[in-house]
PDB file of C-alpha atoms in Angstrom:
ATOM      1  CA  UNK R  10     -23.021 -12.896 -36.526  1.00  0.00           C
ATOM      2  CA  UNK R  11     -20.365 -14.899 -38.702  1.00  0.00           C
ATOM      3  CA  UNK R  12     -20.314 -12.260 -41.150  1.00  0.00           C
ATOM      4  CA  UNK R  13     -19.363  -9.971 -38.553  1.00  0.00           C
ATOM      5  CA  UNK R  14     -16.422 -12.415 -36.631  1.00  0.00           C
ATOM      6  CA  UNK R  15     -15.116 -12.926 -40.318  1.00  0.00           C
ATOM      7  CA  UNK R  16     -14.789  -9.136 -41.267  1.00  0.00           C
ATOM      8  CA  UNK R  17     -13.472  -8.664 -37.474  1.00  0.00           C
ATOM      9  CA  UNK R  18     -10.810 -11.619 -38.430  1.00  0.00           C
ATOM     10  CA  UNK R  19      -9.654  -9.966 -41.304  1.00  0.00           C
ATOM     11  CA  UNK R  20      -9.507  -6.785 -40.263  1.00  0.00           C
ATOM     12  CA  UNK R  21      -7.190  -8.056 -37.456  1.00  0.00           C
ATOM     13  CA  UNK R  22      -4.996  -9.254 -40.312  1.00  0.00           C
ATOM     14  CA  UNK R  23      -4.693  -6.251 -42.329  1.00  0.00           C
ATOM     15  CA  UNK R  24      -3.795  -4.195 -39.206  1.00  0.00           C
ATOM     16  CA  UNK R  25      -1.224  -6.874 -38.784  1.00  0.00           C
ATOM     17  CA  UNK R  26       0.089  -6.521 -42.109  1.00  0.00           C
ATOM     18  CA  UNK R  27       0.497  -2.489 -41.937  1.00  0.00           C
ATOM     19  CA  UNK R  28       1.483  -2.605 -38.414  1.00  0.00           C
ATOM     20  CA  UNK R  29       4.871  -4.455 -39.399  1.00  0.00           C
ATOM     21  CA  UNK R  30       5.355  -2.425 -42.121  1.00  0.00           C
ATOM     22  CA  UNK R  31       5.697   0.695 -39.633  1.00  0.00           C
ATOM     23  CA  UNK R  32       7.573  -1.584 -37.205  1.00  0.00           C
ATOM     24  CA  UNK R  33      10.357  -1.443 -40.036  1.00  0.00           C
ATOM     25  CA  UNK R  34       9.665   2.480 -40.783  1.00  0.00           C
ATOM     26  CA  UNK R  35      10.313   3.189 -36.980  1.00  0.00           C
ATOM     27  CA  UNK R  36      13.461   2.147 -36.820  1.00  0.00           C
ATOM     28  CA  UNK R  37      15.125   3.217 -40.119  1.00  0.00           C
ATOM     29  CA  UNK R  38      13.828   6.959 -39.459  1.00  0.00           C
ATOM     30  CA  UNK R  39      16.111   6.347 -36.612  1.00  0.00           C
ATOM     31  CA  UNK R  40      19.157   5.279 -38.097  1.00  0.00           C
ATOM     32  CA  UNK R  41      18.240   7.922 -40.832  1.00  0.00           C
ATOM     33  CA  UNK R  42      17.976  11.063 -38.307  1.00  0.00           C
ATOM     34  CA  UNK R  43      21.404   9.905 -36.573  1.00  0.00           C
ATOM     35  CA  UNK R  44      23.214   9.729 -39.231  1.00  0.00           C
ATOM     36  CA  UNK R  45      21.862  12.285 -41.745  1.00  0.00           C
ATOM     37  CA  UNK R  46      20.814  15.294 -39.083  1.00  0.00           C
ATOM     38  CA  UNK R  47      21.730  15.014 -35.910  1.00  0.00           C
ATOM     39  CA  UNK R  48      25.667  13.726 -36.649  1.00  0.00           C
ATOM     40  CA  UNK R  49      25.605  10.237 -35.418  1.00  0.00           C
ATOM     41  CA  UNK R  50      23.521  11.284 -32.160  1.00  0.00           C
ATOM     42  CA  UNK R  51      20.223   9.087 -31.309  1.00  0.00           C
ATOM     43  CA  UNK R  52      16.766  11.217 -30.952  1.00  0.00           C
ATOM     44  CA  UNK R  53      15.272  10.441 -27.365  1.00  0.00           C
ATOM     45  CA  UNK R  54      12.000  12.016 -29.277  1.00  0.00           C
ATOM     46  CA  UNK R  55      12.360   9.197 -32.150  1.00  0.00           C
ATOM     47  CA  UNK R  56      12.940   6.323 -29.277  1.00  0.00           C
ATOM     48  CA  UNK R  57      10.129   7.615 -27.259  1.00  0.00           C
ATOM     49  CA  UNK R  58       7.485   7.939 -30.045  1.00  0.00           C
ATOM     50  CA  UNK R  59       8.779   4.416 -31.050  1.00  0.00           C
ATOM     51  CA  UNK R  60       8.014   2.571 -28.002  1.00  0.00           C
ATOM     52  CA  UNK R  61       4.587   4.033 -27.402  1.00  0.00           C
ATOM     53  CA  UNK R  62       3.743   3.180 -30.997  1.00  0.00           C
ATOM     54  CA  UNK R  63       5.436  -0.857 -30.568  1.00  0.00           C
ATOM     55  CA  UNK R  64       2.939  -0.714 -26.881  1.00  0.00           C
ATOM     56  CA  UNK R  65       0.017   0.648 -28.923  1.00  0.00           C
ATOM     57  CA  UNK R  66       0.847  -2.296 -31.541  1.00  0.00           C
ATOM     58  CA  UNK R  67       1.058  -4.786 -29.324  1.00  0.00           C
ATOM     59  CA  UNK R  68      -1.267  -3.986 -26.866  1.00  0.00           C
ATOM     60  CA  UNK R  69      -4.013  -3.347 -30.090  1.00  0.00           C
ATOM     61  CA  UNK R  70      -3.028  -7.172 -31.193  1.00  0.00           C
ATOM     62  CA  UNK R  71      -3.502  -8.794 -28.010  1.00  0.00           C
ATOM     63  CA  UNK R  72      -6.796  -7.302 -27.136  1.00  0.00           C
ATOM     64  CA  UNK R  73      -7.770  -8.167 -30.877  1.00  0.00           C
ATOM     65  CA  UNK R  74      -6.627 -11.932 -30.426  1.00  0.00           C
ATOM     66  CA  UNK R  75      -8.391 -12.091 -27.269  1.00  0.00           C
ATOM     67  CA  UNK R  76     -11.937 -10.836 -29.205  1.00  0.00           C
ATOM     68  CA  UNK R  77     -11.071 -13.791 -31.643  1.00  0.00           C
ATOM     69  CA  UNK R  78     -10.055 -16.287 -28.960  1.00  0.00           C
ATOM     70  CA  UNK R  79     -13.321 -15.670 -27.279  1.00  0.00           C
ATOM     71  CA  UNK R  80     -15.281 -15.946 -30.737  1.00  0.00           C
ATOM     72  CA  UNK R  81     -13.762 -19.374 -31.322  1.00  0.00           C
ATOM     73  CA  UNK R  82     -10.401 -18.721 -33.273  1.00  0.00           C
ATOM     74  CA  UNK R  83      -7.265 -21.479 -32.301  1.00  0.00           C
ATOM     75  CA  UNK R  84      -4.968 -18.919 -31.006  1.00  0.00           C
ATOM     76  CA  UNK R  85      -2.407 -20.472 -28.709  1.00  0.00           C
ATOM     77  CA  UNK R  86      -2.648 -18.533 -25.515  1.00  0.00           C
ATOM     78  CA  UNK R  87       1.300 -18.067 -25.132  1.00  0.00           C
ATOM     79  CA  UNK R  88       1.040 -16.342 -28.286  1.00  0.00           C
ATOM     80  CA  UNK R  89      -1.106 -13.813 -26.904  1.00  0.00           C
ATOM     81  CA  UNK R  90       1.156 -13.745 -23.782  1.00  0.00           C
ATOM     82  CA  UNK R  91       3.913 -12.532 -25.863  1.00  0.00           C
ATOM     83  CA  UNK R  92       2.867  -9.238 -26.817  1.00  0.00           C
ATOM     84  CA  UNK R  93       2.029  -8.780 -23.385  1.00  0.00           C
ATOM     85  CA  UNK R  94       5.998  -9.682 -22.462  1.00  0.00           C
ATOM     86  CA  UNK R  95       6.823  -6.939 -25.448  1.00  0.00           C
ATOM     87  CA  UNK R  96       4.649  -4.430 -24.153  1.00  0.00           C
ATOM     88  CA  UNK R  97       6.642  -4.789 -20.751  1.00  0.00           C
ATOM     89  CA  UNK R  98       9.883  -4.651 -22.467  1.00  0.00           C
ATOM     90  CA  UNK R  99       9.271  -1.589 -24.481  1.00  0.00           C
ATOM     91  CA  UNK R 100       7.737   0.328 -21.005  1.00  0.00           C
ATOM     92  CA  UNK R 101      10.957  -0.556 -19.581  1.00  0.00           C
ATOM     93  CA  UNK R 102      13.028   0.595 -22.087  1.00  0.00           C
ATOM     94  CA  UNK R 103      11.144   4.207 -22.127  1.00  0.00           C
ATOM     95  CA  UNK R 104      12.445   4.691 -18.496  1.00  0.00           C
ATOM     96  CA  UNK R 105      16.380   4.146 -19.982  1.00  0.00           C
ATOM     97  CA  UNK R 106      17.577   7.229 -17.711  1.00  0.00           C
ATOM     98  CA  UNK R 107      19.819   8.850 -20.340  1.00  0.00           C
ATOM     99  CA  UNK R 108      22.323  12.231 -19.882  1.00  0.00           C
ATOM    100  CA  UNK R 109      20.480  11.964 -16.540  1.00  0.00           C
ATOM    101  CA  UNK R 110      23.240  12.241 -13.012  1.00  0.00           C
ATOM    102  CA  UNK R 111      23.710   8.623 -12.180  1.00  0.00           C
ATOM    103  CA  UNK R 112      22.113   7.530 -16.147  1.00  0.00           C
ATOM    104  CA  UNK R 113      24.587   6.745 -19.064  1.00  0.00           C
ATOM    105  CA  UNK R 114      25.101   9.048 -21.902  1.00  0.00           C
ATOM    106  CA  UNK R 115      23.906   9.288 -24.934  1.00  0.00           C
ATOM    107  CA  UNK R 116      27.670   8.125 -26.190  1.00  0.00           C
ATOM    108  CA  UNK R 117      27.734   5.211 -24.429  1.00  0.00           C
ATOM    109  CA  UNK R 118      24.062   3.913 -25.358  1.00  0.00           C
ATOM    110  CA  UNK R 119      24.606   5.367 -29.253  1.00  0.00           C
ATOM    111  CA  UNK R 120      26.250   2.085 -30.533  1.00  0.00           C
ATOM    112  CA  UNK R 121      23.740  -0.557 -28.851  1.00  0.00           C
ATOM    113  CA  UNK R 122      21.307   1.461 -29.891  1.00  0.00           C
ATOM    114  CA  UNK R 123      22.094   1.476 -33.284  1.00  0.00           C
ATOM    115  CA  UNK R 124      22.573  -2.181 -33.346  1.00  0.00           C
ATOM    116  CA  UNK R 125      19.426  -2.831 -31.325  1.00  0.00           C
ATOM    117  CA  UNK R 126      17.726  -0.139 -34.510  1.00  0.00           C
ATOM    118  CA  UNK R 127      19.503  -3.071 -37.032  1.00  0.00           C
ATOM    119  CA  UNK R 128      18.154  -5.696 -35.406  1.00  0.00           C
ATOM    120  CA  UNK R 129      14.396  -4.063 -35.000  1.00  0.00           C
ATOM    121  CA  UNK R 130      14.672  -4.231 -39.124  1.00  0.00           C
ATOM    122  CA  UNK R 131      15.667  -7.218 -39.640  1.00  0.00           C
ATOM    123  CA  UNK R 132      12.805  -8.334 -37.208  1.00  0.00           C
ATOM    124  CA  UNK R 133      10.600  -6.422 -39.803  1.00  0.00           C
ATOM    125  CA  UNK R 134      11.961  -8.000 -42.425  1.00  0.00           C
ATOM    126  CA  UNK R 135      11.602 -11.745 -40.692  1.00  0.00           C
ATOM    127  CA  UNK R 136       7.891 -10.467 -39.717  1.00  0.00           C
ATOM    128  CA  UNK R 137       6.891  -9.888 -43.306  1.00  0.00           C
ATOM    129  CA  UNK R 138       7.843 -12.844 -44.885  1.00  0.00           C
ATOM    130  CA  UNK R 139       6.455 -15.091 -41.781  1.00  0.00           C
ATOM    131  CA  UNK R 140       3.348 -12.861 -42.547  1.00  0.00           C
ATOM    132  CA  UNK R 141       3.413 -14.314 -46.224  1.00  0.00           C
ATOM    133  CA  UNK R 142       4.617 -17.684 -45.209  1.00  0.00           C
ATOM    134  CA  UNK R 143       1.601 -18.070 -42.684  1.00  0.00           C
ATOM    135  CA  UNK R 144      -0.799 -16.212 -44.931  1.00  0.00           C
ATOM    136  CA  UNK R 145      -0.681 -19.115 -47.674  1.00  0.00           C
ATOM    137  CA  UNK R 146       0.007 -22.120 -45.485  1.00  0.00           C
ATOM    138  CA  UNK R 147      -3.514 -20.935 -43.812  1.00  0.00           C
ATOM    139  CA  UNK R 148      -5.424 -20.317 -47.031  1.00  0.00           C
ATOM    140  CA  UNK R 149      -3.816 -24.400 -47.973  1.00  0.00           C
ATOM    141  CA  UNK R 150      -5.068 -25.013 -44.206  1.00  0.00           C
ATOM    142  CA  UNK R 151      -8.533 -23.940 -44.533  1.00  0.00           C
ATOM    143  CA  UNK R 152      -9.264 -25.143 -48.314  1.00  0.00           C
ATOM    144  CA  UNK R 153      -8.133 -29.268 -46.939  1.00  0.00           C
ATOM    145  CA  UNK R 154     -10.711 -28.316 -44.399  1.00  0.00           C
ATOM    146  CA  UNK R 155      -7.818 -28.524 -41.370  1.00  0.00           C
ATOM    147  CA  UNK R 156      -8.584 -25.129 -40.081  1.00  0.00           C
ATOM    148  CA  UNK R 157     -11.559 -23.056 -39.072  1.00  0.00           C
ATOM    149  CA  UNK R 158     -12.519 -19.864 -41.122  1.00  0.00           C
ATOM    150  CA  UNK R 159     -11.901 -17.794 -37.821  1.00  0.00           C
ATOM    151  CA  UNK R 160      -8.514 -19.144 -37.163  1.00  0.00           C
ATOM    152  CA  UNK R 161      -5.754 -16.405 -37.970  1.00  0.00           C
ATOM    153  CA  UNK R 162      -2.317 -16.884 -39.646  1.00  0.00           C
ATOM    154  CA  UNK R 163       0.017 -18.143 -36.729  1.00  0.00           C
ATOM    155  CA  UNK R 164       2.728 -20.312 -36.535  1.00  0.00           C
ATOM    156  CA  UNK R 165       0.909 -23.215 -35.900  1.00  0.00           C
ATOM    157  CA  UNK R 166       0.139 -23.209 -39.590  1.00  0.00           C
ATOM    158  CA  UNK R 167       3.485 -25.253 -39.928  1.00  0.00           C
ATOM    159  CA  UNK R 168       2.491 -28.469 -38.484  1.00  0.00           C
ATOM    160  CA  UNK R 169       2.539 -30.584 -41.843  1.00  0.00           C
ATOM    161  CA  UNK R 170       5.944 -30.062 -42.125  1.00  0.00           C
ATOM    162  CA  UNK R 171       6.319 -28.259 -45.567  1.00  0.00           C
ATOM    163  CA  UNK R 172       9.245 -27.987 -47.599  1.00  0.00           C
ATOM    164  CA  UNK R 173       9.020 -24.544 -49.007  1.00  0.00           C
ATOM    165  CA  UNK R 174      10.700 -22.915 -46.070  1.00  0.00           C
ATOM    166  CA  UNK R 175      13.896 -22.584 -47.928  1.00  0.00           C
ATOM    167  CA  UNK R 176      13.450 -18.841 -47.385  1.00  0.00           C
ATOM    168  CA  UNK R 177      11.757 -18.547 -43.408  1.00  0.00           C
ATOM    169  CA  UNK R 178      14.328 -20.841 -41.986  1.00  0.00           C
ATOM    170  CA  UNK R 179      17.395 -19.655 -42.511  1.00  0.00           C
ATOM    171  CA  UNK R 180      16.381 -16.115 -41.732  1.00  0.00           C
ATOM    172  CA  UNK R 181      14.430 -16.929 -38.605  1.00  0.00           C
ATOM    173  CA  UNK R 182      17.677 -18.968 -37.374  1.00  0.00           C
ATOM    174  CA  UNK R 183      19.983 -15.814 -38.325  1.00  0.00           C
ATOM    175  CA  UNK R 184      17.335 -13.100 -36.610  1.00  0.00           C
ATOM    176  CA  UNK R 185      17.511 -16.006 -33.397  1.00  0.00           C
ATOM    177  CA  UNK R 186      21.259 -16.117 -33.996  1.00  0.00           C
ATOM    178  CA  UNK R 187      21.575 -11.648 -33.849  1.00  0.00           C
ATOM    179  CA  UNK R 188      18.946 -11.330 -30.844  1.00  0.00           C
ATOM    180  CA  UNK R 189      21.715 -13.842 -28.794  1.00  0.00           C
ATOM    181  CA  UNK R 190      24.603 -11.616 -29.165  1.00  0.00           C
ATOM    182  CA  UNK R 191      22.770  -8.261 -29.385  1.00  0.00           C
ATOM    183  CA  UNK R 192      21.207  -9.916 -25.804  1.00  0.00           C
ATOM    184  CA  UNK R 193      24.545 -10.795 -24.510  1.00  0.00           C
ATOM    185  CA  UNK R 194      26.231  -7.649 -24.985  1.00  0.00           C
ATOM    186  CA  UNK R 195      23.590  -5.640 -23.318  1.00  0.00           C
ATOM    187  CA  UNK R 196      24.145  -7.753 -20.912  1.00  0.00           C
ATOM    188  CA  UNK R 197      27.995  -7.452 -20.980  1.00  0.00           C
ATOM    189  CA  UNK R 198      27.176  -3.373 -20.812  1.00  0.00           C
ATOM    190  CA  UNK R 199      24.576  -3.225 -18.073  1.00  0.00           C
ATOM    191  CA  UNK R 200      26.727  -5.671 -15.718  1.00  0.00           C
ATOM    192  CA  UNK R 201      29.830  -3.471 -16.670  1.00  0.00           C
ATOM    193  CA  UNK R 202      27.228   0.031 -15.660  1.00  0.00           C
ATOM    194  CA  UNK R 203      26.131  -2.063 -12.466  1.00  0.00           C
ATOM    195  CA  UNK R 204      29.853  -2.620 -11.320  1.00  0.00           C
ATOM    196  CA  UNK R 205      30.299   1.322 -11.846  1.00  0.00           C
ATOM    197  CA  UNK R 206      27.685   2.279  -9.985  1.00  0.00           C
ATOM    198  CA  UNK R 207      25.590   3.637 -12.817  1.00  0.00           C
ATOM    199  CA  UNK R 208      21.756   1.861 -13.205  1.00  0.00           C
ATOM    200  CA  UNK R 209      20.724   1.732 -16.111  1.00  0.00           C
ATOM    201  CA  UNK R 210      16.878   1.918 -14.592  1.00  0.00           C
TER     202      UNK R 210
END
């Protein structure tokens, strides 16, 4: 039934909605606990809760967008691939062999991972007012009758080329600008563990 797809579409968008707000909680009860109890030291509990929550969250949307892809929503299918790519990353990232013979130590990963905690903010951040952002330029989409009732807030929502982005841009640029030099110095670390002989997987 419509009715149905329609409460199933919104549903998907609340879920959406609180699921970013926790993808900014994660992280700051992170850089909370290292700094207020455990003295500047990272909780492998924390991380490892984290990442199964950020593969629950993205595993949950991509199985959701799939149920609206089928049921005649215009999600773009790389979209969908890309939680799929995040999933992988944060399975990876679980198997970080830390204070483990041949792993690196918590002292060594403690300052990346703080950044990388920074960074997973100001993604939140970025996320919520793209959230916004996408939830009114669909709402303007569907009322000039250029999008279907079943089509979800996406990026895509952009192609008129609006001028109120004064506020998206600027931050998506900076959040682009921070994931290239967080990206590069991991790199810079794990090629500098790799010539010692200590994997980082």
């Amino acid at each position: 039934k419509e009715s149905e797809r329609l409460a199933f579409k919104d549903e998907y968008e609340k879920f959406k909605h609180r699921t970013t707000l926790l993808f900014i909680l994660f992280p700051l009860l992170q850089l909370y606990s290292a700094h207020a109890q455990w003295h500047a030291q990272w909780s492998r509990f924390l991380f490892t809760i984290h990442q199964l929550w950020v593969i629950y969250m993205y595993g949950s949307l991509a199985l959701r967008e799939n149920i609206l892809l089928v049921n005649g929503s215009a999600i773009m299918s790389w979209w969908i691939f890309h939680h799929y790519v995040s999933m992988a990353i944060s399975t990876l990232m679980l198997t970080l062999q830390v204070d483990t013979p041949g792993g690196i130590s918590s002292s060594q990963l403690q300052d990346k991972l703080q950044w990388f905690f920074w960074f997973c903010v100001a993604q939140g951040v970025v996320m919520c007012v793209s959230n916004w952002y996408q939830a009114k330029r669909s709402y303007a989409r569907r009322t000039l009758g250029k999008a279907k009732a079943l089509d979800v807030h996406s990026t895509e929502t952009i192609v008129e080329k609006p001028t109120d982005l004064k506020l998206l841009v600027p931050l998506l640029f900076g959040l682009y600008v921070a994931e290239l030099v967080l990206g590069a110095d991991l790199c810079v670390f794990w090629h500098a563990k790799a010539r010692d002989s200590l994997p980082l997987l």
